[in-house]
Coordinates of C-alpha atoms in Angstrom, one line a residue:
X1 CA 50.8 -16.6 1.3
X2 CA 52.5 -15.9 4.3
X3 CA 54.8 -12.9 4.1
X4 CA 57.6 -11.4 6.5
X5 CA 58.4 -7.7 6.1
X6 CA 61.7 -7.0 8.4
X7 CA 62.0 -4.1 10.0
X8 CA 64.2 -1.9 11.9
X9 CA 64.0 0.7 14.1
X10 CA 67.2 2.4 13.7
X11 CA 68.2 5.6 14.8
X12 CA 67.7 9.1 12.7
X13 CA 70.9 10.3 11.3
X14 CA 69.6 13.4 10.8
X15 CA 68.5 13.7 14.7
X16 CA 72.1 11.8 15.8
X17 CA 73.0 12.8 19.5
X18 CA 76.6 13.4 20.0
X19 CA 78.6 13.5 23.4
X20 CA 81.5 15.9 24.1
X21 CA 83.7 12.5 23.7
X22 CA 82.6 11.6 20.1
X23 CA 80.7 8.8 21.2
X24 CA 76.5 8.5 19.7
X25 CA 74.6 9.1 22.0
X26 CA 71.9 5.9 21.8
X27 CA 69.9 6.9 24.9
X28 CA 69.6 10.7 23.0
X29 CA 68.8 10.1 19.7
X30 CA 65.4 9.6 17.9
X31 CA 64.6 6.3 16.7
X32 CA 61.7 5.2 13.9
X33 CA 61.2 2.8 11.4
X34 CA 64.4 2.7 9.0
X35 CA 63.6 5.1 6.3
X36 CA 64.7 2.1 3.3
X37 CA 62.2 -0.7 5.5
X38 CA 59.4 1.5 4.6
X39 CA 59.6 0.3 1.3
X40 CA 59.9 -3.1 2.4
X41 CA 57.2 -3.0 4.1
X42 CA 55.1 -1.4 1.4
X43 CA 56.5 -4.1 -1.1
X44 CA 55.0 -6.9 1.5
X45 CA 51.9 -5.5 1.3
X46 CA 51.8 -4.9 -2.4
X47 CA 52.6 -8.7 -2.6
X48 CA 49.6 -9.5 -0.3
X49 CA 47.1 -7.5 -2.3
X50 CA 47.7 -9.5 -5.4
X51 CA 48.2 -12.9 -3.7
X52 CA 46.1 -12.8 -0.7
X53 CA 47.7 -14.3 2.8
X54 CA 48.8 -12.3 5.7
X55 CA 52.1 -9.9 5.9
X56 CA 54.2 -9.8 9.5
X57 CA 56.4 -7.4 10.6
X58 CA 59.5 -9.1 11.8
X59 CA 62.2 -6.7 14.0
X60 CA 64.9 -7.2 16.2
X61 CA 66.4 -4.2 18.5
X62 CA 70.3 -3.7 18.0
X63 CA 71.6 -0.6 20.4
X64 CA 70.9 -2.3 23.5
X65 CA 68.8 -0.7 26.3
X66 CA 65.8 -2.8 25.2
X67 CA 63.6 -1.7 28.5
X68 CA 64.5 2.2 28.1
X69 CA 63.9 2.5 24.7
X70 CA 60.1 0.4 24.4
X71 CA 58.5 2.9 23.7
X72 CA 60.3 3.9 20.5
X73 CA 60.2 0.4 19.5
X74 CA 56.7 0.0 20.2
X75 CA 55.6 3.4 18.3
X76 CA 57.6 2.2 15.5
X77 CA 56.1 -1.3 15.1
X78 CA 53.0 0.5 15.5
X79 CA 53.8 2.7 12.5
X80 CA 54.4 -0.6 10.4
X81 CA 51.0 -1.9 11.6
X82 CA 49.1 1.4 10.6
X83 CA 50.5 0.8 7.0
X84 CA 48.5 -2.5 6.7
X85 CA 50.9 -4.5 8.3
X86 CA 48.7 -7.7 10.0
X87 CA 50.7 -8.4 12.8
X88 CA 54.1 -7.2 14.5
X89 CA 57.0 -9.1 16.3
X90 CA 60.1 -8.0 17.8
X91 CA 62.7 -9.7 19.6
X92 CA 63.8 -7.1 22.7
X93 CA 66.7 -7.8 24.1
X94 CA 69.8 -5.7 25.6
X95 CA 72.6 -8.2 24.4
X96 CA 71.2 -7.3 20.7
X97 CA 73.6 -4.6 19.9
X98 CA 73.4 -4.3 16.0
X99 CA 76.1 -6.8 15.6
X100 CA 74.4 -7.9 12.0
X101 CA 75.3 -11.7 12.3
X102 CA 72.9 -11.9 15.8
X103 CA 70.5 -9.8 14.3
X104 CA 70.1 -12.4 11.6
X105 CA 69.8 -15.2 14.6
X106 CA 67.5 -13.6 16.5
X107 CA 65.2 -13.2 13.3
X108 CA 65.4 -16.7 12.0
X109 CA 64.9 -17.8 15.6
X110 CA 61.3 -15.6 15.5
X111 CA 60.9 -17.0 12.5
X112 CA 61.1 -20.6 13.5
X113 CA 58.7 -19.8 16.3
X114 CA 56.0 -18.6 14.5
X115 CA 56.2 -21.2 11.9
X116 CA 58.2 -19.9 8.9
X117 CA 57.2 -17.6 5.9
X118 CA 56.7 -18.1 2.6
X119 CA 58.8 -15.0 1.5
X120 CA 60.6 -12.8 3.6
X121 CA 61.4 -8.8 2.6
X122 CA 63.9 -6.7 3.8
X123 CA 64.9 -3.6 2.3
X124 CA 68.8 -3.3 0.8
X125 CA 70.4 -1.8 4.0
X126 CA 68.7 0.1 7.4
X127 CA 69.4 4.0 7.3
X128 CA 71.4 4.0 10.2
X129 CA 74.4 1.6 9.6
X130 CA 73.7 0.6 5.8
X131 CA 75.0 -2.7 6.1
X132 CA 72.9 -4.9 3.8
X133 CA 74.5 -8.2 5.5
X134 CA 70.8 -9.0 7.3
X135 CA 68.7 -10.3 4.6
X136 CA 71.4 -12.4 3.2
X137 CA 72.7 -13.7 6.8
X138 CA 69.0 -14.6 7.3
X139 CA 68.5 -16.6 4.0
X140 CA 71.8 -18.6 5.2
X141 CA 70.9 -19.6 8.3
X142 CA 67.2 -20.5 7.4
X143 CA 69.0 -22.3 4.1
X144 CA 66.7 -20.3 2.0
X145 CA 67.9 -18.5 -1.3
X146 CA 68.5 -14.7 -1.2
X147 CA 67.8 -12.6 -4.0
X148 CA 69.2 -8.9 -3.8
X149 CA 68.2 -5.2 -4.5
X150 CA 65.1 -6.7 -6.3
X151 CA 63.4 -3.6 -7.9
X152 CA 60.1 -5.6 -9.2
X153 CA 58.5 -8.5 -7.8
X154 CA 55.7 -9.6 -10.1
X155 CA 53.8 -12.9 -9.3
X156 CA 54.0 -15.5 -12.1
X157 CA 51.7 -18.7 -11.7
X158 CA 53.1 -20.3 -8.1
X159 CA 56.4 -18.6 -8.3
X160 CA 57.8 -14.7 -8.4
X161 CA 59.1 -12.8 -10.7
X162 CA 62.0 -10.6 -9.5
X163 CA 63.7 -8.1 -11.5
X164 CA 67.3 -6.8 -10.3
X165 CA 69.0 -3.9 -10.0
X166 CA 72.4 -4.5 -11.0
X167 CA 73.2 -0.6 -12.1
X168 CA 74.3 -1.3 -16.0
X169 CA 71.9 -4.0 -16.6
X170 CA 69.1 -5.9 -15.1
X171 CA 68.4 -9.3 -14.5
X172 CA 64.9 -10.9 -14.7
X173 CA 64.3 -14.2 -13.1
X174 CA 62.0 -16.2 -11.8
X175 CA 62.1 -17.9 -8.5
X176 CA 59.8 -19.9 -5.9
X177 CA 59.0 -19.7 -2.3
X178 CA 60.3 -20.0 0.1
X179 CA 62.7 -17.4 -0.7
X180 CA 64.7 -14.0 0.9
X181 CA 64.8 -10.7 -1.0
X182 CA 66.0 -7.1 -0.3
X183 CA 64.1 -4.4 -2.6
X184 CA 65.7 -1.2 -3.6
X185 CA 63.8 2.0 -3.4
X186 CA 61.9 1.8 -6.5
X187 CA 60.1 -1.2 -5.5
X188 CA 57.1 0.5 -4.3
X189 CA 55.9 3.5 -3.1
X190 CA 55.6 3.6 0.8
X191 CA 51.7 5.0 1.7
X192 CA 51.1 7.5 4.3
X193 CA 48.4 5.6 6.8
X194 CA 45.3 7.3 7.1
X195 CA 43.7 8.2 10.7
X196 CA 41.6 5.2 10.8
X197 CA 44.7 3.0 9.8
X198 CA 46.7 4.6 12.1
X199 CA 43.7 3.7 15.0
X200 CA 43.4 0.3 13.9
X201 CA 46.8 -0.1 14.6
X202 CA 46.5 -0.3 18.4
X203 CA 43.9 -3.4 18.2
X204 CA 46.3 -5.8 15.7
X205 CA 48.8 -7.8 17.7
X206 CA 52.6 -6.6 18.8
X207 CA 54.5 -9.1 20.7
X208 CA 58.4 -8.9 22.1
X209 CA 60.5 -11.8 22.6
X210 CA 63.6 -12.3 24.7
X211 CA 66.6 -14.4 23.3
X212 CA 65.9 -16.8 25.9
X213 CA 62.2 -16.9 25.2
X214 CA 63.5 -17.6 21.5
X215 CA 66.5 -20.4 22.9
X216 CA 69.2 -18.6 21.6
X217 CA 71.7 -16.5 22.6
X218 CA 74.6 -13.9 20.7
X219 CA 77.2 -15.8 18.9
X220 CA 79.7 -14.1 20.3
X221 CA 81.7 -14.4 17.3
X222 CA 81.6 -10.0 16.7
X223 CA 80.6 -7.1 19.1
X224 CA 80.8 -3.5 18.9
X225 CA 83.1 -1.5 20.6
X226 CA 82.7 1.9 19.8
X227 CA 80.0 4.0 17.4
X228 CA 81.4 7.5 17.2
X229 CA 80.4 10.1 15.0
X230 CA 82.6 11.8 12.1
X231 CA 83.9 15.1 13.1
X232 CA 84.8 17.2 10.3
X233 CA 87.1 19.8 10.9
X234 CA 86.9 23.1 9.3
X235 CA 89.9 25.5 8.0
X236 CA 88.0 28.7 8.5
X237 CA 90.0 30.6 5.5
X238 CA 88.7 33.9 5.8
X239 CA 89.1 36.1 2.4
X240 CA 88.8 39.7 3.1
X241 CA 86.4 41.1 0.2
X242 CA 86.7 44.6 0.5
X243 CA 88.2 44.3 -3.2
X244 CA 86.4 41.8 -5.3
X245 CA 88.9 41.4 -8.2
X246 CA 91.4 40.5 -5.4
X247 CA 89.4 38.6 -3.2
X248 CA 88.1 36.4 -6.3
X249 CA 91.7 36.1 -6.9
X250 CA 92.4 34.6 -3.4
X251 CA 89.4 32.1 -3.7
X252 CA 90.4 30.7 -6.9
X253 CA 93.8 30.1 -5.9
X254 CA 92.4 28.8 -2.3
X255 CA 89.8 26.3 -4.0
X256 CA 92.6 24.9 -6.1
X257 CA 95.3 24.6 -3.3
X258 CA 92.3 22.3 -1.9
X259 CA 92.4 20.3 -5.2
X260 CA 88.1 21.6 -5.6
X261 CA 89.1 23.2 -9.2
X262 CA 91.6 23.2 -11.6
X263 CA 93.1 27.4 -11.8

């Protein structure tokens, strides 16, 4: 069975880069596998060990600056690969600026090229920007069904059996190839790669694409103006407590001026 894992490398929200204007800093901030595609990935690979076949990393960049920021891509693939992943592929390209309907272009496009996939597996939304519109956009344009935050996959004679996470209730059914799902968290249990894993990472094959290698190009149809970050602003209430009784006093009534308790 041939099996895509999708993967992106997003940027670390704890490690976010801000400028003086508000605006993320994307040449600043540290990048790495999306911490939800590592259980994608894992799921993949938990699918190959009881079916046999071959699992692909699939990735597209999306914050632009494709030739500055390689190296993170490339260490980040690499990651995927020292997890048991057989092979990588990523479509580089500057005009690929997270815009989540060229993301899912580019992706089908690499998917096309390399001949399809029996299932593809994406987790339920990247860590940076949460979407979740990828996998779905993906199943659309290759006219595949998509099955969503899947929380079991279970292979059942030449088909799958998927279990879903609907929050109150969930949903067992069974579905064949070729197919699209996005796991949810509890799908698997991401493996730390061992040294040797992590060595034989730099001998399996990791290959970037251009659009126009690909023959296709952004839609045009959404872009991204501005990414800035949330500033929250703070009231600095200071409450002297050189007398307890009082000062409790003050922070009860404070807390529920705020609307944080009822006095």
């Amino acid at each position: 069975m041939r099996i895509a894992a999708l993967v992106k490398v997003a940027m670390d929200p704890n490690l976010m880069k801000v400028e003086p204007s508000g605006e993320v800093s994307l040449r600043q901030t540290a990048m790495a596998i999306a911490e939800y595609d590592r259980n994608a990935v894992q799921a993949a690979l938990d699918l190959r060990d009881k079916l046999g076949g071959q699992v692909a990393a699939l990735s597209a960049s999306t914050w632009g600056m494709s030739s500055e920021r390689r190296k993170d891509y490339e260490a980040a693939l690499r990651e995927a690969l020292a997890m048991g992943v057989d092979e990588a592929h990523m479509v580089l390209d500057d005009s690929l600026t997270g815009v989540p309907l060229d993301t899912a272009r580019a992706l089908a496009a690499l998917a096309r090229s390399l001949g399809g996939f029996d299932v593809y597996i994406a987790s339920e939304g990247s860590s940076d920007m949460v979407s979740g519109q990828v996998a779905p956009m993906l199943a659309a344009i290759l006219g595949l069904p998509a099955f969503t935050y899947v929380k079991r996959i279970e292979p059942e004679g030449g088909s799958l059996r998927l279990t879903r996470d609907l929050e109150d209730a969930l949903e067992t059914l069974r579905a064949s190839p070729p197919l699209v799902m996005s796991v949810t968290g509890e799908s698997s249990k991401p493996r730390l790669p061992t040294l040797m894993q992590i060595r034989r990472a730099f001998s399996k094959p990791l290959k970037f694409y251009s659009l126009a290698d690909l023959g296709v190009s952004p839609s045009g149809r959404a872009r991204r103006t501005a990414l800035r970050a949330l500033v929250q602003k703070r009231k600095n209430v200071y409450i002297d407590g050189s007398k307890p009784d009082e000062a409790a006093s003050k922070l009860i009534a404070a807390l529920a001026e705020e609307g944080v308790i009822r006095a």
